[in-house]
PDB file of C-alpha atoms in Angstrom:
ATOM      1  CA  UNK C   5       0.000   0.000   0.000  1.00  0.00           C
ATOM      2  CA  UNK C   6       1.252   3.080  -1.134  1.00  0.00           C
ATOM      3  CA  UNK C   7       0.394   6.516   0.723  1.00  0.00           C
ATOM      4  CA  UNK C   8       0.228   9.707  -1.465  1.00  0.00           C
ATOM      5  CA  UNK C   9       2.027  12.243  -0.359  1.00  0.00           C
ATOM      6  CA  UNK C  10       1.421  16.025  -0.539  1.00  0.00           C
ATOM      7  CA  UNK C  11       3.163  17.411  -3.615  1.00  0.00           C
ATOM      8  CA  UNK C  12       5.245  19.982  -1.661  1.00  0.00           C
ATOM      9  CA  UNK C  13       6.256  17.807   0.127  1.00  0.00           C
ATOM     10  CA  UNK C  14       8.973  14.457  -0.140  1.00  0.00           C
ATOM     11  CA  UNK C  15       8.526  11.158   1.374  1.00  0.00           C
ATOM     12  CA  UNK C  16      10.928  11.693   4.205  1.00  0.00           C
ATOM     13  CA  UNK C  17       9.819  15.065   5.005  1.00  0.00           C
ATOM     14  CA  UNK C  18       6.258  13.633   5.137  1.00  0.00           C
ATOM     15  CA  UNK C  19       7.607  10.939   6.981  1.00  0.00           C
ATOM     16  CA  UNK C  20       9.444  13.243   9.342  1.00  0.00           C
ATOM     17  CA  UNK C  21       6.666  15.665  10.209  1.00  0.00           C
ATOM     18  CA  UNK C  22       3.979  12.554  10.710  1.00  0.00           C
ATOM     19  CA  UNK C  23       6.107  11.277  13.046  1.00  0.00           C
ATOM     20  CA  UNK C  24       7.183  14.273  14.850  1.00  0.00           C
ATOM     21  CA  UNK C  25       2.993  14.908  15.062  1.00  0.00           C
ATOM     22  CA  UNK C  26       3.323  11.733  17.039  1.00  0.00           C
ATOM     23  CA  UNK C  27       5.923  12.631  18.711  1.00  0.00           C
ATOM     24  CA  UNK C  28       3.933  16.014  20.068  1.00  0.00           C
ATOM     25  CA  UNK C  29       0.940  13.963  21.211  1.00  0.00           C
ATOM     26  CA  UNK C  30       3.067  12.041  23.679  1.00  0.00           C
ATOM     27  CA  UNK C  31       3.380  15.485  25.527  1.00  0.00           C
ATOM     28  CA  UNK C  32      -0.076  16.147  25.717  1.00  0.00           C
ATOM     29  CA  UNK C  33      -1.704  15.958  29.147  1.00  0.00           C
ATOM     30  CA  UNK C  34      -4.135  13.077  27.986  1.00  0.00           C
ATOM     31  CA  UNK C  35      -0.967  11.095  27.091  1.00  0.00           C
ATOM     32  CA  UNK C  36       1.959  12.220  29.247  1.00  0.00           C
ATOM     33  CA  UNK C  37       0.800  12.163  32.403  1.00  0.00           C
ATOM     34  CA  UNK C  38      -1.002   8.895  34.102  1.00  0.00           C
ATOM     35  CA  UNK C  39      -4.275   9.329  36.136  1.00  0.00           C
ATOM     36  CA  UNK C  40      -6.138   6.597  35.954  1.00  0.00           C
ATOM     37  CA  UNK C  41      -7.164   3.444  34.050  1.00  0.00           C
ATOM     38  CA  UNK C  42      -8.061   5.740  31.356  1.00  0.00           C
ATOM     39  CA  UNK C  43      -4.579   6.731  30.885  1.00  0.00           C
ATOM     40  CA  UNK C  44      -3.497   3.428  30.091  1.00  0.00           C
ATOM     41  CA  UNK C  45      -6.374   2.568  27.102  1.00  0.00           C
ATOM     42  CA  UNK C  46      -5.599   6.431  25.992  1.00  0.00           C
ATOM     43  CA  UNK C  47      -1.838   5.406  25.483  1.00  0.00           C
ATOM     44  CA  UNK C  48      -2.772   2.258  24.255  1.00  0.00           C
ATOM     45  CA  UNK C  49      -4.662   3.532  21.569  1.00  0.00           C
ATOM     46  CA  UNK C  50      -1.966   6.044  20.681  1.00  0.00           C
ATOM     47  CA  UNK C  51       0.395   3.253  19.990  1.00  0.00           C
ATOM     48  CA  UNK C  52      -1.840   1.415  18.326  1.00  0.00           C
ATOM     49  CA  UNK C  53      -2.190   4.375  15.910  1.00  0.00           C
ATOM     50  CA  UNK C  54       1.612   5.149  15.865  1.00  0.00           C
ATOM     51  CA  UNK C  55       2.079   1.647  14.170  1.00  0.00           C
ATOM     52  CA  UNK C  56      -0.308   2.207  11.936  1.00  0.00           C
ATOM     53  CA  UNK C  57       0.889   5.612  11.022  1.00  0.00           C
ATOM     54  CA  UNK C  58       4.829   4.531  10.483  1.00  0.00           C
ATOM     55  CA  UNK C  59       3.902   1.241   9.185  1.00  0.00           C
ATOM     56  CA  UNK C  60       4.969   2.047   5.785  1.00  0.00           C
ATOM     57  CA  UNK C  61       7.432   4.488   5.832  1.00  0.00           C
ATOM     58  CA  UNK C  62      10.560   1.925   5.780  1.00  0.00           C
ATOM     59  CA  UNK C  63      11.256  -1.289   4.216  1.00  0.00           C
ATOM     60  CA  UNK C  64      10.132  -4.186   6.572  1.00  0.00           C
ATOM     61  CA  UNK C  65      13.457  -4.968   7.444  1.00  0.00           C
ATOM     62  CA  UNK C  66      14.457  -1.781   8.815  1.00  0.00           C
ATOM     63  CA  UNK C  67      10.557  -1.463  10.365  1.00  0.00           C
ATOM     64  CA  UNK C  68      10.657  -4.449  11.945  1.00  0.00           C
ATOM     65  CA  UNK C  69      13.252  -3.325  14.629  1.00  0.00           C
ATOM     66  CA  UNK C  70      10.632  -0.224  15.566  1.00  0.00           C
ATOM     67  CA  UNK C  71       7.438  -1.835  15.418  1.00  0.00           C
ATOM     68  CA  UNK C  72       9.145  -4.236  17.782  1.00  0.00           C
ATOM     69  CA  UNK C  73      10.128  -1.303  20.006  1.00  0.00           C
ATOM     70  CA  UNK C  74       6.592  -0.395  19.613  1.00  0.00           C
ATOM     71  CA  UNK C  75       4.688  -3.580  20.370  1.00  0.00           C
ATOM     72  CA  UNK C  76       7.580  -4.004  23.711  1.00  0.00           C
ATOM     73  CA  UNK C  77       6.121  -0.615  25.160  1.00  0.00           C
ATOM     74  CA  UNK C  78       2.338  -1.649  24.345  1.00  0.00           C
ATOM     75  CA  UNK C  79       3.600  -4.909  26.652  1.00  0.00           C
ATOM     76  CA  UNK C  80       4.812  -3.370  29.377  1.00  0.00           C
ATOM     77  CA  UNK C  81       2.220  -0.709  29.614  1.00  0.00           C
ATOM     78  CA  UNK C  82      -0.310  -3.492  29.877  1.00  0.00           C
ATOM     79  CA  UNK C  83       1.276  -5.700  32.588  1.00  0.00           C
ATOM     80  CA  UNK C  84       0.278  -5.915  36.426  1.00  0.00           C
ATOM     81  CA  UNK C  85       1.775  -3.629  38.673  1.00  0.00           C
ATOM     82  CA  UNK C  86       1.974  -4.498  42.500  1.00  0.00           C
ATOM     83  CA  UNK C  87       2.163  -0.784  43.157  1.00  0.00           C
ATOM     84  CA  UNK C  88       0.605   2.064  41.748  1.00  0.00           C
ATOM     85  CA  UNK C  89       4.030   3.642  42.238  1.00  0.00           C
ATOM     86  CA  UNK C  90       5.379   1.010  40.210  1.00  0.00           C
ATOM     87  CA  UNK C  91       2.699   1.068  37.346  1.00  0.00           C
ATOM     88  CA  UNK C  92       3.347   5.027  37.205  1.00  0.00           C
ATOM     89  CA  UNK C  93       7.437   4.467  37.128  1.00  0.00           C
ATOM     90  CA  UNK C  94       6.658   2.228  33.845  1.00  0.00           C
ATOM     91  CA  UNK C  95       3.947   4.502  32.344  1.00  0.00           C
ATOM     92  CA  UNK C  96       6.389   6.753  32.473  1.00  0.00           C
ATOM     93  CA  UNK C  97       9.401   5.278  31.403  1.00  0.00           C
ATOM     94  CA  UNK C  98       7.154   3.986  28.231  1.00  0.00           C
ATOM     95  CA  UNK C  99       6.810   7.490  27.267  1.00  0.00           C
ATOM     96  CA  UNK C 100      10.196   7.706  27.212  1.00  0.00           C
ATOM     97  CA  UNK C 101      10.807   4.998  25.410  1.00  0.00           C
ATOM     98  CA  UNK C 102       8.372   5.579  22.931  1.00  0.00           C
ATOM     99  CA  UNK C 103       9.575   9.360  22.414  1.00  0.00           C
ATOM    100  CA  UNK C 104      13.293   7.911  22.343  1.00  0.00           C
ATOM    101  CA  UNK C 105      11.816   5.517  19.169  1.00  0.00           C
ATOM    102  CA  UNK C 106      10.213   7.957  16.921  1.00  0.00           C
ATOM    103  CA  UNK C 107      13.524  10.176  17.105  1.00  0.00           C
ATOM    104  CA  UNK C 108      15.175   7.509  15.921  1.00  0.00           C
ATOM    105  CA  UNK C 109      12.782   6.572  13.535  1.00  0.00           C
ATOM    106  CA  UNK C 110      12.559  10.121  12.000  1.00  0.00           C
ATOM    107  CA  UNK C 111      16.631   9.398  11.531  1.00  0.00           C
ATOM    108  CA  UNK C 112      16.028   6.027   9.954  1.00  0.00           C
ATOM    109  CA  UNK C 113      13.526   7.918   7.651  1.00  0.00           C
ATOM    110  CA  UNK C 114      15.903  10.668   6.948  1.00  0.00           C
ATOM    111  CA  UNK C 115      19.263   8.067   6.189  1.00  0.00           C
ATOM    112  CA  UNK C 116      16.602   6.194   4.094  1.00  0.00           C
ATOM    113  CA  UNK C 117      16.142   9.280   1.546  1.00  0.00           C
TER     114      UNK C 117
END
C-alpha cells in the first residue's frame, strides 16, 4: 500500500513531520501524564495508531526493529503492577521509550532518503 504524499512535500519530510505529530501527542496531558485506568487505554490507543501511522514508511526490514520497540512498550504498559508507584514508574518510562523511538525513527527515515 502506497500513501500519497502532498506534492510539496517528499517522502521523508512527510515521513518526518507525521512522526514528529506523534511525537507532540506524547506530551499532551491526555498522554503524558497517568491518572487513571483511562490513561493506560488512551496510550494504548496512541500506539496502536503510531504503528499504523509509520507502518509504511521503511522497508520491513528496517521497520521491523521499531514496530518491535513499539509492540515491547504496548507490553509493558499493559502488565500488572503491585504498586501504583510502580505502574506510574513504567507509564512513564514507556513514554520515554516511545519518544526515544520515533527520534530515531525520524533518523532512519531521513538516512533512508
Amino acid at each position: 500500500m502506497e500513501y500519497a504524499y502532498p506534492d510539496h512535500l517528499t517522502r521523508a519530510e512527510a515521513l518526518t513531520r507525521r512522526a514528529d505529530k506523534l511525537h507532540s501527542w506524547l506530551q499532551r496531558d491526555e498522554y503524558a501524564v497517568y491518572r487513571d485506568e483511562n490513561s493506560i487505554d488512551n496510550l494504548l490507543e496512541l500506539i496502536d495508531l503510531i504503528i499504523y501511522a509509520l507502518e509504511y514508511g521503511l522497508p520491513d526490514p528496517e521497520w521491523q526493529r521499531f514496530r518491535r520497540s513499539f509492540k515491547l512498550c504496548h507490553r509493558k504498559i499493559r502488565e500488572e503492577f503491585e504498586t501504583p508507584e510502580e505502574l506510574v514508574q513504567t507509564y512513564n518510562a514507556v513514554i520515554v521509550e516511545l519518544k526515544i523511538t520515533l527520534e530515531e525513527y525520524k533518523l532512519a527515515v531521513q538516512l533512508a532518503a
